Amino acid sequence: MIAIDLLTLRSDALSVVIAQGAGMPEILSVGPAIDGFVHDVAGQPVPHATVDAPVPIGIIAEAATGYSGRPGLQGSRPDGTGWAPRFTCTGTDRPDQRSAVFHLTDDVAALELTLTVAVDHVMTIGARLTNRGTTPYAVLHLAPSVPMPEHATDLLSFTGRWCREFQPNRTPFESNTLVENRAGRTSHANMPALYAGTGGFGEQRGEVWGVQLAWSGNYALLAQQLPDGRRHIQAGELLDPLEVELAPGESYTAPDVVVAWSDHGLSGASHAFHRTVRASLPSSGARPVILNTWEAVYFDHRLDTL
Protein backbone atom coordinates (compact mmCIF):
# COMPACT_ATOMS: atom_id res chain seq x y z
CA MET A 1 0.00 0.00 0.00
CA ILE A 2 1.30 3.44 -0.92
CA ALA A 3 1.05 5.93 1.93
CA ILE A 4 -0.55 9.25 1.07
CA ASP A 5 -1.77 12.16 3.15
CA LEU A 6 -5.55 12.32 3.47
CA LEU A 7 -7.50 15.44 4.31
CA THR A 8 -11.15 15.13 5.34
CA LEU A 9 -13.72 17.93 5.20
CA ARG A 10 -16.83 17.31 7.29
CA SER A 11 -20.25 18.80 7.82
CA ASP A 12 -23.34 17.33 9.43
CA ALA A 13 -24.53 16.16 6.01
CA LEU A 14 -21.39 15.34 4.06
CA SER A 15 -17.79 14.17 4.13
CA VAL A 16 -15.17 14.75 1.45
CA VAL A 17 -11.81 12.97 1.44
CA ILE A 18 -8.94 14.56 -0.48
CA ALA A 19 -5.52 13.07 -1.24
CA GLN A 20 -2.89 15.72 -0.69
CA GLY A 21 0.78 15.65 -1.60
CA ALA A 22 3.40 17.65 -3.41
CA GLY A 23 1.30 18.05 -6.55
CA MET A 24 -2.35 18.44 -7.55
CA PRO A 25 -4.80 17.36 -4.81
CA GLU A 26 -7.30 14.66 -5.75
CA ILE A 27 -10.82 14.20 -4.40
CA LEU A 28 -11.23 10.53 -3.45
CA SER A 29 -14.68 10.35 -1.92
CA VAL A 30 -17.86 12.44 -1.64
CA GLY A 31 -20.55 10.97 0.55
CA PRO A 32 -21.68 10.19 4.09
CA ALA A 33 -19.63 10.82 7.20
CA ILE A 34 -16.83 8.26 7.39
CA ASP A 35 -13.94 7.41 9.68
CA GLY A 36 -10.77 5.49 8.94
CA PHE A 37 -10.81 5.99 5.17
CA VAL A 38 -8.07 3.92 3.49
CA HIS A 39 -6.99 4.58 -0.09
CA ASP A 40 -5.06 1.67 -1.60
CA VAL A 41 -3.29 3.12 -4.63
CA ALA A 42 -1.35 -0.12 -5.18
CA GLY A 43 -4.62 -2.04 -5.34
CA GLN A 44 -6.08 -0.02 -8.17
CA PRO A 45 -6.29 -1.88 -11.48
CA VAL A 46 -3.78 -0.99 -14.19
CA PRO A 47 -4.69 -2.21 -17.70
CA HIS A 48 -2.01 -3.66 -19.95
CA ALA A 49 -0.21 -1.33 -22.37
CA THR A 50 -0.56 1.65 -20.04
CA VAL A 51 1.66 3.39 -17.51
CA ASP A 52 2.92 1.33 -14.58
CA ALA A 53 0.85 3.05 -11.89
CA PRO A 54 -2.62 4.61 -11.86
CA VAL A 55 -2.61 8.25 -12.93
CA PRO A 56 -4.56 10.36 -10.44
CA ILE A 57 -7.58 12.35 -11.55
CA GLY A 58 -6.68 15.59 -9.81
CA ILE A 59 -9.19 18.26 -8.94
CA ILE A 60 -7.84 19.81 -12.13
CA ALA A 61 -6.81 16.80 -14.24
CA GLU A 62 -3.32 17.28 -15.70
CA ALA A 63 -2.10 16.00 -19.07
CA ALA A 64 1.47 16.38 -17.83
CA THR A 65 0.98 13.50 -15.36
CA GLY A 66 0.03 11.08 -18.15
CA TYR A 67 -3.70 11.52 -17.71
CA SER A 68 -5.25 10.51 -21.03
CA GLY A 69 -8.72 12.01 -20.60
CA ARG A 70 -9.70 15.62 -21.17
CA PRO A 71 -7.40 17.87 -19.11
CA GLY A 72 -9.05 20.09 -16.55
CA LEU A 73 -6.99 23.05 -17.73
CA GLN A 74 -6.46 23.79 -21.40
CA GLY A 75 -4.65 26.91 -22.59
CA SER A 76 -1.43 28.23 -24.07
CA ARG A 77 0.76 31.25 -24.67
CA PRO A 78 1.23 32.95 -28.06
CA ASP A 79 4.32 30.82 -28.80
CA GLY A 80 2.43 27.59 -28.04
CA THR A 81 3.99 26.93 -24.63
CA GLY A 82 2.19 26.39 -21.34
CA TRP A 83 -0.33 23.95 -22.80
CA ALA A 84 0.40 21.12 -20.31
CA PRO A 85 1.16 22.63 -16.91
CA ARG A 86 2.07 20.50 -13.91
CA PHE A 87 1.36 22.18 -10.62
CA THR A 88 3.15 21.97 -7.29
CA CYS A 89 1.23 22.58 -4.08
CA THR A 90 2.94 25.41 -2.21
CA GLY A 91 0.55 25.57 0.73
CA THR A 92 -2.84 24.64 2.16
CA ASP A 93 -5.06 26.83 4.31
CA ARG A 94 -7.66 25.26 6.64
CA PRO A 95 -10.05 28.02 7.76
CA ASP A 96 -12.13 25.34 9.54
CA GLN A 97 -13.03 21.64 9.38
CA ARG A 98 -15.39 22.29 6.49
CA SER A 99 -13.07 23.94 4.00
CA ALA A 100 -9.58 23.94 2.50
CA VAL A 101 -7.75 26.27 0.14
CA PHE A 102 -4.94 24.81 -1.99
CA HIS A 103 -2.29 27.09 -3.45
CA LEU A 104 -0.49 25.67 -6.51
CA THR A 105 2.10 27.00 -8.93
CA ASP A 106 3.90 25.92 -12.09
CA ASP A 107 7.08 27.97 -12.38
CA VAL A 108 7.82 26.71 -15.89
CA ALA A 109 4.39 27.60 -17.27
CA ALA A 110 4.32 30.71 -15.02
CA LEU A 111 0.82 29.95 -13.74
CA GLU A 112 -0.73 30.10 -10.31
CA LEU A 113 -3.84 28.12 -9.34
CA THR A 114 -5.99 28.49 -6.24
CA LEU A 115 -8.54 25.76 -5.45
CA THR A 116 -11.16 26.13 -2.73
CA VAL A 117 -13.16 23.12 -1.53
CA ALA A 118 -15.92 23.57 1.05
CA VAL A 119 -18.70 21.36 2.41
CA ASP A 120 -22.04 22.13 4.03
CA HIS A 121 -25.26 20.70 2.62
CA VAL A 122 -23.25 20.29 -0.59
CA MET A 123 -19.62 20.35 -1.68
CA THR A 124 -18.49 23.44 -3.59
CA ILE A 125 -15.30 23.63 -5.67
CA GLY A 126 -13.88 26.99 -6.75
CA ALA A 127 -10.91 27.53 -9.07
CA ARG A 128 -8.95 30.69 -9.91
CA LEU A 129 -6.09 30.79 -12.44
CA THR A 130 -3.54 33.63 -12.47
CA ASN A 131 -1.00 34.42 -15.17
CA ARG A 132 2.40 35.02 -13.57
CA GLY A 133 4.24 35.17 -16.90
CA THR A 134 5.31 38.07 -19.08
CA THR A 135 3.11 37.16 -22.07
CA PRO A 136 -0.66 36.62 -22.36
CA TYR A 137 -2.15 33.25 -21.50
CA ALA A 138 -5.27 32.16 -23.41
CA VAL A 139 -7.61 29.98 -21.33
CA LEU A 140 -9.70 27.47 -23.28
CA HIS A 141 -10.98 25.37 -20.39
CA LEU A 142 -10.82 25.31 -16.58
CA ALA A 143 -13.01 22.57 -15.13
CA PRO A 144 -12.70 20.64 -11.84
CA SER A 145 -13.31 16.88 -11.74
CA VAL A 146 -15.51 15.08 -9.23
CA PRO A 147 -14.97 11.31 -8.77
CA MET A 148 -17.86 8.89 -9.00
CA PRO A 149 -17.71 5.45 -7.34
CA GLU A 150 -17.82 2.21 -9.30
CA HIS A 151 -21.37 1.49 -8.12
CA ALA A 152 -22.64 4.73 -9.71
CA THR A 153 -23.63 2.85 -12.86
CA ASP A 154 -26.52 5.04 -14.08
CA LEU A 155 -26.28 8.55 -15.51
CA LEU A 156 -29.12 11.07 -15.78
CA SER A 157 -29.10 14.24 -17.88
CA PHE A 158 -31.90 16.47 -19.12
CA THR A 159 -32.87 17.76 -22.52
CA GLY A 160 -35.91 19.50 -24.00
CA ARG A 161 -37.17 22.64 -25.71
CA TRP A 162 -39.51 25.53 -24.91
CA CYS A 163 -42.66 24.26 -23.18
CA ARG A 164 -41.04 20.83 -22.86
CA GLU A 165 -38.09 21.44 -20.57
CA PHE A 166 -36.37 18.99 -18.24
CA GLN A 167 -36.98 15.80 -20.20
CA PRO A 168 -34.95 13.05 -18.48
CA ASN A 169 -32.35 11.14 -20.44
CA ARG A 170 -31.08 8.10 -18.55
CA THR A 171 -28.10 6.13 -19.85
CA PRO A 172 -25.49 3.72 -18.49
CA PHE A 173 -22.47 5.52 -17.05
CA GLU A 174 -19.87 4.33 -19.52
CA SER A 175 -17.47 5.82 -22.06
CA ASN A 176 -18.07 9.59 -22.50
CA THR A 177 -21.25 11.64 -22.11
CA LEU A 178 -20.95 15.32 -23.00
CA VAL A 179 -23.60 17.95 -22.22
CA GLU A 180 -23.02 21.41 -23.70
CA ASN A 181 -24.87 24.69 -23.90
CA ARG A 182 -23.91 27.09 -26.70
CA ALA A 183 -26.91 29.42 -26.50
CA GLY A 184 -24.99 32.02 -24.49
CA ARG A 185 -27.62 31.97 -21.74
CA THR A 186 -29.76 29.51 -19.84
CA SER A 187 -31.17 27.07 -22.37
CA HIS A 188 -34.47 25.21 -22.69
CA ALA A 189 -32.53 22.36 -24.29
CA ASN A 190 -30.06 21.56 -21.51
CA MET A 191 -29.44 22.26 -17.85
CA PRO A 192 -25.94 22.49 -16.33
CA ALA A 193 -26.29 19.33 -14.24
CA LEU A 194 -25.59 15.61 -14.34
CA TYR A 195 -26.73 12.98 -11.87
CA ALA A 196 -24.98 9.66 -11.32
CA GLY A 197 -26.28 6.92 -9.07
CA THR A 198 -26.79 3.29 -8.28
CA GLY A 199 -28.68 1.19 -10.79
CA GLY A 200 -32.35 2.12 -11.07
CA PHE A 201 -32.15 5.10 -8.72
CA GLY A 202 -35.33 7.16 -8.52
CA GLU A 203 -36.88 10.06 -6.64
CA GLN A 204 -36.92 8.26 -3.29
CA ARG A 205 -34.52 5.36 -3.72
CA GLY A 206 -30.86 4.78 -4.48
CA GLU A 207 -27.59 6.55 -3.83
CA VAL A 208 -27.19 9.65 -5.98
CA TRP A 209 -24.50 12.24 -6.74
CA GLY A 210 -25.68 15.46 -8.40
CA VAL A 211 -23.13 17.75 -10.07
CA GLN A 212 -24.22 21.25 -11.08
CA LEU A 213 -22.31 24.19 -12.49
CA ALA A 214 -23.27 27.53 -10.92
CA TRP A 215 -23.40 29.27 -14.28
CA SER A 216 -26.14 30.42 -16.67
CA GLY A 217 -24.01 30.94 -19.78
CA ASN A 218 -22.24 28.46 -22.06
CA TYR A 219 -20.96 25.36 -20.31
CA ALA A 220 -19.62 21.85 -20.85
CA LEU A 221 -20.18 18.87 -18.54
CA LEU A 222 -18.35 15.64 -19.24
CA ALA A 223 -19.13 12.29 -17.57
CA GLN A 224 -16.28 9.91 -18.34
CA GLN A 225 -15.42 6.31 -17.58
CA LEU A 226 -11.72 5.65 -18.04
CA PRO A 227 -10.36 2.36 -19.43
CA ASP A 228 -9.43 1.25 -15.88
CA GLY A 229 -13.07 1.66 -14.78
CA ARG A 230 -12.73 4.89 -12.80
CA ARG A 231 -15.51 7.42 -13.32
CA HIS A 232 -15.62 11.18 -12.87
CA ILE A 233 -17.67 14.22 -13.89
CA GLN A 234 -15.89 17.34 -15.10
CA ALA A 235 -17.74 20.67 -15.22
CA GLY A 236 -16.72 24.10 -16.47
CA GLU A 237 -17.58 27.13 -18.56
CA LEU A 238 -17.53 26.59 -22.34
CA LEU A 239 -15.13 29.21 -23.68
CA ASP A 240 -14.58 30.29 -27.27
CA PRO A 241 -11.01 30.85 -28.56
CA LEU A 242 -9.49 34.00 -27.02
CA GLU A 243 -12.66 34.70 -25.05
CA VAL A 244 -10.49 34.64 -21.94
CA GLU A 245 -6.94 35.84 -22.49
CA LEU A 246 -5.09 36.72 -19.31
CA ALA A 247 -2.62 39.57 -19.45
CA PRO A 248 0.36 39.31 -17.08
CA GLY A 249 -0.99 39.44 -13.54
CA GLU A 250 -4.64 38.88 -14.53
CA SER A 251 -6.83 36.08 -13.16
CA TYR A 252 -9.78 34.02 -14.36
CA THR A 253 -12.24 32.59 -11.83
CA ALA A 254 -14.20 29.58 -13.06
CA PRO A 255 -17.86 29.09 -12.09
CA ASP A 256 -18.29 27.05 -8.92
CA VAL A 257 -18.99 23.33 -9.20
CA VAL A 258 -21.66 22.26 -6.70
CA VAL A 259 -22.05 18.60 -5.71
CA ALA A 260 -24.86 17.01 -3.69
CA TRP A 261 -24.93 13.47 -2.29
CA SER A 262 -28.01 11.55 -1.24
CA ASP A 263 -28.85 8.03 -0.11
CA HIS A 264 -32.56 8.77 -0.62
CA GLY A 265 -32.61 9.23 -4.38
CA LEU A 266 -33.02 12.38 -6.43
CA SER A 267 -35.28 14.07 -3.87
CA GLY A 268 -32.51 13.95 -1.27
CA ALA A 269 -30.07 15.57 -3.69
CA SER A 270 -32.65 18.21 -4.63
CA HIS A 271 -33.23 19.03 -0.96
CA ALA A 272 -29.48 19.54 -0.46
CA PHE A 273 -29.34 21.95 -3.39
CA HIS A 274 -32.45 23.78 -2.12
CA ARG A 275 -31.03 24.17 1.41
CA THR A 276 -27.86 25.64 -0.04
CA VAL A 277 -29.74 28.21 -2.11
CA ARG A 278 -32.03 29.18 0.78
CA ALA A 279 -29.05 29.62 3.10
CA SER A 280 -27.48 32.10 0.66
CA LEU A 281 -30.59 34.30 0.39
CA PRO A 282 -31.36 37.16 2.78
CA SER A 283 -34.06 36.12 5.24
CA SER A 284 -34.76 39.37 7.07
CA GLY A 285 -37.82 41.48 6.36
CA ALA A 286 -40.99 40.82 4.43
CA ARG A 287 -40.72 38.99 1.12
CA PRO A 288 -41.47 41.19 -1.90
CA VAL A 289 -44.57 40.57 -3.99
CA ILE A 290 -43.70 39.44 -7.52
CA LEU A 291 -46.16 39.77 -10.38
CA ASN A 292 -45.73 37.00 -12.95
CA THR A 293 -46.80 38.29 -16.37
CA TRP A 294 -45.90 35.19 -18.30
CA GLU A 295 -49.34 33.62 -18.75
CA ALA A 296 -50.82 37.02 -19.58
CA VAL A 297 -48.44 38.23 -22.31
CA TYR A 298 -45.96 35.38 -22.97
CA PHE A 299 -43.20 36.90 -25.18
CA ASP A 300 -45.04 40.16 -25.93
CA HIS A 301 -43.45 42.29 -23.20
CA ARG A 302 -44.47 45.80 -24.27
CA LEU A 303 -44.46 48.51 -21.64
CA ASP A 304 -47.96 49.79 -22.41
CA THR A 305 -49.41 46.26 -22.11
CA LEU A 306 -47.60 45.59 -18.86
C-alpha angles and dihedrals in degrees: 000000000000113000116230133169114256125202119194125200114197139190130163089267106033148029126201123191118202128189109223129190141128094309139034113342117237128211108228104176140014115185147072125357109287138180129202097022111187122195113197105197092173090056095057114109118255115196120221119267093031136099117300097250133034113273110229121239097226124202082261104030111227126213089200091069092057095264106157100196127082109306117240091227122044122175145106147199125253091267092052097255127125094046096125109036122182113203131213120207108237097178148343127220121204108194088175142332091284101056145039134188118206120201114202135175139184108201093189095052090036093228133137123202128192119193123190121193120184135169133205121125084339138014116254124197121196126186131191123183122199127193109227094172132096096244131056120276118212113212116209099168139003112175130153121222125228118199121232121203123243092253091060091095100152127070126199126195132162133233136168145118138247111318089009104064128153099030107172120238112191120189138159112273099245138120111352130331116184125191116188137175117202098165093099091235140041107316134215088213100059141013123212095248142093128189124204124185151144118302114292095005114173142174094295105017139061137032112287138187116196119196119192132174114223092224136103099196131070115327144166126213119187125192108193137181112199123216090258090058099255116138132204141162119225120197132184148131115290105236129193120223111289092000087123114031114163118214116210108296095013124124137209120208115203121217113269119263111222121199128190127190126200137173090193100066130252094328091061091052091047091052090053091052091046093050090052093052093046091050090056095052124087110256102187122103133013118318114250120248112246122201112211109209096177100102091043101051107003106191096349098096102167118159096230091052093047 
